[in-house]
Amino acid sequence: MSDMTLEVRNLRTHFFTRAGVVRAVEDVSFSVQRGRVLGLVGESGSGKTVTGFSIIRLVDPPGRIAGGSILFHGRDLAKLSEREMRGLRGNRIAMIFQDPMMTLNPVLRIDTQMIETVRAHAKVSHAEARARSRDALGMVGIPSPDERLESYPHQFSGGMRQRVAIAIALLHRPDLIIADEPTTALDVTIQAQILAEVQKLAANVGTALIWITHDLSVVAGLADEIAVMYAGRIVEAGDVATVLDRPSHPYTHGLIGSVPSRNKRGTRLRQIPGMTPSLLDLPEGCAFRARCAYADAACEKDPPTTEPARGHALRCFHPLLEPVA
Amino acid sequence: MSAPVIELRGVSKRFGKSFDIAARLTHRLSGALGRPYKDQTVHAVDTVDLTIRKGEVVGLVGESGCGKSTLGRMVAGIMPPSDGSVLWQGTDIATLSPEAARAVKLKVQMIFQDPYASLNPRLRVAEIVGEAPRVHGMIPRGTFDAYVDAQLHRAGLDPAYKRRYPHQFSGGQRQRIGIARALAVQPEFLVCDEAVAALDVSIQAQILNLFMDLRAELDLTYLFISHDLGVVEHLSDRVVIMYLGRIVEEARAEEIFAHANHPYTQALLSEVPRIEARKKHFVGVKGEIPSPIDRPTGCHFHPRCPHAMPRCAIEAPALREIAPGHRSACHLNT
Ligand SMILES: Nc1ncnc2c1ncn2[C@@H]1O[C@H](COP(=O)(O)OP(=O)(O)OP(=O)(O)O)[C@@H](O)[C@H]1O
Ligand SMILES: Nc1ncnc2c1ncn2[C@@H]1O[C@H](COP(=O)(O)OP(=O)(O)O)[C@@H](O)[C@H]1O
Ligand code: SF4
Ligand code: SF4
Ligand SMILES: [Mg+2]
Ligand SMILES: [Mg+2]
């Protein structure tokens, strides 16, 4: 098996709404290797969730994948039938949603749901499926998993529910997990427990992870690579140190600068003026230009993706040369 | 040191049996499973003493459900305590005449996490912002428009938008409307309850800057409730840490981030993701956040505390001063 678990090339996912075309994902390329964590960061509406949904093929009309390829171990997911996709989903590829109730059925006991998931993809006895479910709950740090299997989702706290959803994602030790803001609603103490489990999974099982978040501090501690999305495009990507310590894109730079700990205590924060544009019929040109201090006439065209250094991707006509963070 | 504006003395808040549906269902199920009936009182805030002085920014931190919002509501005078007293500039607000109580209530305004839920969708921005000050006779005759424009402008909104409805604004703009509405009644004290939690990073920075500017401009005092320790560290002069309804530690911001004393504070701070950290080794505070209905005995933190001793399960530690201006509630200090 090659070390490249997922390679997304020039992905485009558009929503053809009555009001016009929403280019939610536009020419997005990235890859994730076995056992590595990619942090996909961006503000709300930048296209992170739609990117995740595209990979796992859960985009509903009026949205559809309008171009590009999604190579999972070399096989293009964009071309698979729904039946073939069902064989992979929950088995080789799993998704963890921000709201664990997207995964959990409120009226079924946890054991029923987990055993069902195990047996959907593995020909094992009921007892074996139950044992695997219990082990998965133990792995995510749920105390007394045997008893907990007999509970209903509402008997868990939010953090525990999310851990159950993660346990379900782990059941088949997938090659790829897409996690969409799974800890955003949780307390730091619980978030840290979950991040610890995720780190173990990548290290021990070799699972490749796409960790979607708007929180730069979480990816700083968790990810190997970062891709920064803005208005449907990846504007900068590379290893964590390159992107966070020496950002070249004015947006990445502005985003990092606005994090409170990057500013002297009690002083005004560096802020990016304005707000994110609507993706509906977005005009040509760099979508950041209305907020960018370096914008000029050149920026009225779409900046192409360049590779200023190996493994560092950038979409900007006037990258910052000096490490200014 | 400036004079206290708000003092909480032995303040508690308990909630009775008004369960939500999920709680009722759990209750019924556990009954069906033959578990014994338990007292269902929620001890949301438990004998809290806190003084906030003029011009201070006090950050209030703690896990979900530990009582931060309940405490904030009592400070804002929109929820009476079950026990204890809330003093405004030295006077117990429970002893004020209805008229004086109304005036004090206006002096303390609250800003919420979800600006949308707290704005009436049927009113135009001008009405949302101008209604309360007009009712309270704060706007001189014939100057309503100018008054509203000034409030919007101060909150960083173009007054040209004032005929619009809340749904026509972005999240950050709605939060600005909420701020303009609060400032319109000329408060001296703002309780901000997760006021930037729902906002994107770049918009969050804009709103935090607005809070800092307003503090300087209007000499405001803040109780700033947030689960984001980075935000709290940046903004606060003093930080208060709550655990299951009680204050467990309180100190100047620099002091608490450099020399946390309480084991819970230490655990909390060690798990805060920081943008400077690379490939951090996450651990997590072991165990679950306990329920305010079924509270652990003694020190509430003992089931999760790495330093717990036999005494901790029996006796609740008092919040005592361990250095000037630094209070902590832990038996390790005695
Ligand atoms: N009106 C109410 N009736 C019953 N219980 C309540 C009520 N309001 C709050 N509680 C309970 O009191 C406790 C403290 O709630 P509070 O909203 O103050 O927590 P919080 O610290 O603000 O949490 P979060 O970080 O999730 O906002 C919780 O257990 C909550 O469920
Ligand atoms: N069902 C849909 N119909 C139309 N537009 C949509 C739909 N779902 C998402 N979008 C649009 O796609 C863009 C990206 O959304 P999303 O991926 O959810 O952002 P993020 O996860 O980064 O917050 C947004 O502009 C959003 O409004
Ligand atoms: S392309 Fe132009 S507008 Fe866009 S980020 Fe670069 S300099 Fe700014
Ligand atoms: S009193 Fe005991 S249990 Fe509580 S924090 Fe201190 S050492 Fe830990
Ligand atoms: Mg999303
Ligand atoms: Mg709250």
Short mmCIF file of C-alpha atoms in Angstrom, two decimals, chain A residues 40-281:
data_model
loop_
_atom_site.label_atom_id
_atom_site.label_comp_id
_atom_site.label_asym_id
_atom_site.label_seq_id
_atom_site.Cartn_x
_atom_site.Cartn_y
_atom_site.Cartn_z
CA LEU A 40 -7.99 22.30 7.20
CA VAL A 41 -8.58 25.77 8.59
CA GLY A 42 -10.71 28.71 7.55
CA GLU A 43 -13.52 30.95 8.72
CA SER A 44 -17.17 29.97 8.52
CA GLY A 45 -18.45 29.65 4.98
CA SER A 46 -14.99 29.17 3.50
CA GLY A 47 -15.86 25.67 2.21
CA LYS A 48 -14.32 23.34 4.78
CA THR A 49 -17.41 21.23 5.43
CA VAL A 50 -18.30 21.01 1.75
CA THR A 51 -14.75 19.80 1.06
CA GLY A 52 -15.18 17.04 3.67
CA PHE A 53 -18.63 16.12 2.39
CA SER A 54 -17.31 15.98 -1.16
CA ILE A 55 -14.62 13.45 -0.21
CA ILE A 56 -17.11 11.19 1.49
CA ARG A 57 -19.65 11.92 -1.25
CA LEU A 58 -22.41 13.31 0.90
CA VAL A 59 -23.07 16.52 -1.03
CA ASP A 60 -26.78 16.85 -1.71
CA PRO A 61 -28.46 18.65 -4.64
CA PRO A 62 -28.43 21.44 -5.67
CA GLY A 63 -24.77 20.80 -4.93
CA ARG A 64 -22.54 18.50 -6.90
CA ILE A 65 -18.93 17.76 -7.60
CA ALA A 66 -18.31 19.77 -10.74
CA GLY A 67 -14.78 18.67 -11.44
CA GLY A 68 -11.52 17.22 -10.20
CA SER A 69 -10.55 13.91 -8.69
CA ILE A 70 -10.44 12.43 -5.18
CA LEU A 71 -7.87 9.65 -5.20
CA PHE A 72 -8.19 7.30 -2.23
CA HIS A 73 -5.33 4.80 -2.46
CA GLY A 74 -5.24 5.76 -6.11
CA ARG A 75 -8.94 5.07 -6.73
CA ASP A 76 -11.07 8.07 -7.78
CA LEU A 77 -13.94 8.39 -5.32
CA ALA A 78 -15.62 10.95 -7.56
CA LYS A 79 -16.21 8.19 -10.10
CA LEU A 80 -17.53 5.47 -7.76
CA SER A 81 -21.17 4.41 -7.76
CA GLU A 82 -23.20 5.08 -4.62
CA ARG A 83 -23.11 1.33 -3.86
CA GLU A 84 -19.31 1.19 -4.04
CA MET A 85 -19.12 4.31 -1.93
CA ARG A 86 -21.33 2.76 0.75
CA GLY A 87 -18.84 -0.08 1.02
CA LEU A 88 -16.11 2.42 1.93
CA ARG A 89 -18.09 4.83 4.08
CA GLY A 90 -17.95 3.93 7.76
CA ASN A 91 -15.49 1.21 6.83
CA ARG A 92 -12.29 2.53 5.18
CA ILE A 93 -13.35 6.19 5.41
CA ALA A 94 -15.20 7.69 8.36
CA MET A 95 -16.47 11.14 9.15
CA ILE A 96 -16.91 12.74 12.57
CA PHE A 97 -19.35 15.64 12.57
CA GLN A 98 -19.47 18.72 14.76
CA ASP A 99 -22.81 17.51 16.11
CA PRO A 100 -22.44 13.91 17.33
CA MET A 101 -26.17 13.41 16.85
CA MET A 102 -25.47 13.37 13.09
CA THR A 103 -23.89 9.97 13.81
CA LEU A 104 -25.99 8.76 16.74
CA ASN A 105 -29.59 7.63 16.59
CA PRO A 106 -31.39 9.07 19.64
CA VAL A 107 -33.86 6.20 20.02
CA LEU A 108 -31.39 3.31 19.83
CA ARG A 109 -29.15 2.04 22.57
CA ILE A 110 -25.42 2.55 21.98
CA ASP A 111 -24.76 -1.21 21.71
CA THR A 112 -27.44 -1.65 19.04
CA GLN A 113 -25.93 1.15 16.96
CA MET A 114 -22.35 0.02 17.33
CA ILE A 115 -23.00 -3.66 16.71
CA GLU A 116 -24.98 -2.73 13.60
CA THR A 117 -22.07 -0.66 12.34
CA VAL A 118 -19.58 -3.46 12.95
CA ARG A 119 -21.69 -6.06 11.19
CA ALA A 120 -22.46 -3.79 8.24
CA HIS A 121 -18.89 -4.28 7.05
CA ALA A 122 -17.54 -7.37 8.86
CA LYS A 123 -18.93 -10.90 8.96
CA VAL A 124 -18.62 -11.48 12.69
CA SER A 125 -20.84 -12.91 15.41
CA HIS A 126 -22.98 -10.71 17.60
CA ALA A 127 -20.70 -11.42 20.57
CA GLU A 128 -17.59 -10.51 18.61
CA ALA A 129 -19.23 -7.31 17.37
CA ARG A 130 -20.15 -6.42 20.92
CA ALA A 131 -16.62 -7.04 22.12
CA ARG A 132 -15.24 -4.78 19.40
CA SER A 133 -17.73 -2.07 20.34
CA ARG A 134 -16.75 -2.26 23.98
CA ASP A 135 -13.06 -2.02 23.09
CA ALA A 136 -13.72 1.04 20.92
CA LEU A 137 -15.53 2.78 23.77
CA GLY A 138 -12.62 1.94 26.06
CA MET A 139 -10.20 3.39 23.51
CA VAL A 140 -11.86 6.81 23.60
CA GLY A 141 -11.74 6.84 27.39
CA ILE A 142 -15.35 6.06 28.29
CA PRO A 143 -15.31 4.62 31.80
CA SER A 144 -17.04 1.24 32.41
CA PRO A 145 -17.72 0.62 28.71
CA ASP A 146 -19.70 -2.57 29.36
CA GLU A 147 -22.37 -0.68 31.28
CA ARG A 148 -22.20 2.30 28.96
CA LEU A 149 -23.05 0.15 25.95
CA GLU A 150 -26.51 -0.22 27.41
CA SER A 151 -27.17 3.52 27.57
CA TYR A 152 -29.05 5.80 25.21
CA PRO A 153 -27.33 8.84 23.68
CA HIS A 154 -29.27 11.32 25.84
CA GLN A 155 -27.81 9.74 28.97
CA PHE A 156 -24.38 11.03 27.98
CA SER A 157 -22.94 14.51 28.29
CA GLY A 158 -22.04 16.37 25.08
CA GLY A 159 -18.39 15.43 25.40
CA MET A 160 -19.17 11.77 25.98
CA ARG A 161 -21.56 11.70 23.04
CA GLN A 162 -18.82 13.04 20.83
CA ARG A 163 -16.49 10.35 22.13
CA VAL A 164 -19.07 7.69 21.30
CA ALA A 165 -19.35 9.12 17.78
CA ILE A 166 -15.57 8.94 17.52
CA ALA A 167 -15.60 5.36 18.82
CA ILE A 168 -18.05 4.49 16.06
CA ALA A 169 -15.74 6.11 13.52
CA LEU A 170 -12.88 3.98 14.87
CA LEU A 171 -14.72 0.65 14.76
CA HIS A 172 -13.21 -0.46 11.47
CA ARG A 173 -9.86 1.24 12.03
CA PRO A 174 -10.39 3.31 8.89
CA ASP A 175 -7.57 4.49 6.65
CA LEU A 176 -9.01 8.00 6.59
CA ILE A 177 -11.01 10.01 9.09
CA ILE A 178 -12.51 13.37 8.24
CA ALA A 179 -13.28 15.24 11.45
CA ASP A 180 -15.39 18.39 11.02
CA GLU A 181 -14.95 20.68 14.03
CA PRO A 182 -15.56 17.76 16.41
CA THR A 183 -14.29 19.55 19.51
CA THR A 184 -15.50 23.08 18.82
CA ALA A 185 -18.43 22.78 21.23
CA LEU A 186 -16.43 21.03 23.96
CA ASP A 187 -14.55 22.26 27.00
CA VAL A 188 -10.75 22.36 26.77
CA THR A 189 -10.37 19.55 29.29
CA ILE A 190 -12.58 17.23 27.24
CA GLN A 191 -11.15 18.47 23.96
CA ALA A 192 -7.69 17.48 25.16
CA GLN A 193 -8.87 13.95 25.95
CA ILE A 194 -10.20 13.59 22.43
CA LEU A 195 -7.13 15.08 20.79
CA ALA A 196 -5.01 12.63 22.77
CA GLU A 197 -7.00 9.68 21.38
CA VAL A 198 -6.75 11.01 17.86
CA GLN A 199 -2.99 11.37 18.13
CA LYS A 200 -2.70 7.77 19.30
CA LEU A 201 -4.84 6.60 16.41
CA ALA A 202 -2.70 8.28 13.79
CA ALA A 203 0.49 6.99 15.40
CA ASN A 204 -0.61 3.42 16.17
CA VAL A 205 -3.10 2.52 13.46
CA GLY A 206 -1.71 4.69 10.67
CA THR A 207 -5.01 6.43 10.07
CA ALA A 208 -4.73 9.57 7.98
CA LEU A 209 -6.73 12.47 9.40
CA ILE A 210 -8.29 15.60 8.00
CA TRP A 211 -9.02 17.83 10.97
CA ILE A 212 -11.36 20.65 9.99
CA THR A 213 -11.43 23.62 12.33
CA HIS A 214 -11.43 27.39 12.56
CA ASP A 215 -9.10 27.17 15.57
CA LEU A 216 -5.49 27.73 14.58
CA SER A 217 -4.29 26.84 18.07
CA VAL A 218 -5.73 23.33 17.86
CA VAL A 219 -4.09 22.54 14.52
CA ALA A 220 -0.82 24.04 15.72
CA GLY A 221 -0.64 21.32 18.36
CA LEU A 222 -2.19 18.50 16.38
CA ALA A 223 -1.44 18.71 12.67
CA ASP A 224 1.55 17.93 10.48
CA GLU A 225 0.32 20.01 7.57
CA ILE A 226 -2.07 22.93 7.30
CA ALA A 227 -4.25 24.08 4.44
CA VAL A 228 -5.85 27.52 4.81
CA MET A 229 -9.13 28.04 2.97
CA TYR A 230 -10.62 31.35 2.00
CA ALA A 231 -13.78 31.75 -0.09
CA GLY A 232 -13.72 28.21 -1.45
CA ARG A 233 -10.02 28.07 -2.29
CA ILE A 234 -6.91 26.92 -0.53
CA VAL A 235 -4.84 30.08 -0.37
CA GLU A 236 -1.85 28.63 1.46
CA ALA A 237 -0.75 25.14 2.46
CA GLY A 238 2.36 23.51 3.80
CA ASP A 239 3.85 22.03 6.93
CA VAL A 240 2.77 23.58 10.21
CA ALA A 241 6.01 25.41 10.85
CA THR A 242 6.08 27.03 7.39
CA VAL A 243 2.47 28.18 7.46
CA LEU A 244 2.23 29.30 11.09
CA ASP A 245 5.74 30.65 11.66
CA ARG A 246 6.48 32.09 8.22
CA PRO A 247 3.11 32.70 6.52
CA SER A 248 3.43 34.08 3.00
CA HIS A 249 -0.21 34.79 2.24
CA PRO A 250 -1.57 38.10 3.57
CA TYR A 251 -4.72 36.34 4.79
CA THR A 252 -2.83 33.64 6.71
CA HIS A 253 -0.65 36.35 8.16
CA GLY A 254 -3.64 38.44 9.20
CA LEU A 255 -5.41 35.46 10.73
CA ILE A 256 -2.42 34.46 12.83
CA GLY A 257 -1.85 38.06 13.86
CA SER A 258 -5.38 38.35 15.20
CA VAL A 259 -4.96 35.46 17.66
CA PRO A 260 -4.85 37.08 21.12
CA SER A 261 -1.71 35.26 22.28
CA ARG A 262 0.17 36.71 19.29
CA ASN A 263 -0.47 40.19 20.65
CA LYS A 264 0.87 41.95 23.70
CA ARG A 265 -1.52 41.50 26.60
CA GLY A 266 -4.10 44.26 26.85
CA THR A 267 -3.19 45.95 23.56
CA ARG A 268 -5.51 46.26 20.59
CA LEU A 269 -5.37 43.11 18.48
CA ARG A 270 -4.14 43.29 14.93
CA GLN A 271 -7.31 42.84 12.94
CA ILE A 272 -8.26 42.10 9.37
CA PRO A 273 -10.67 44.79 8.19
CA GLY A 274 -14.00 43.92 6.60
CA MET A 275 -15.57 40.50 6.37
CA THR A 276 -15.62 37.37 4.25
CA PRO A 277 -17.34 37.77 0.88
CA SER A 278 -20.44 35.88 -0.21
CA LEU A 279 -19.59 32.97 -2.46
CA LEU A 280 -22.68 33.56 -4.58
CA ASP A 281 -21.51 34.64 -8.02
#
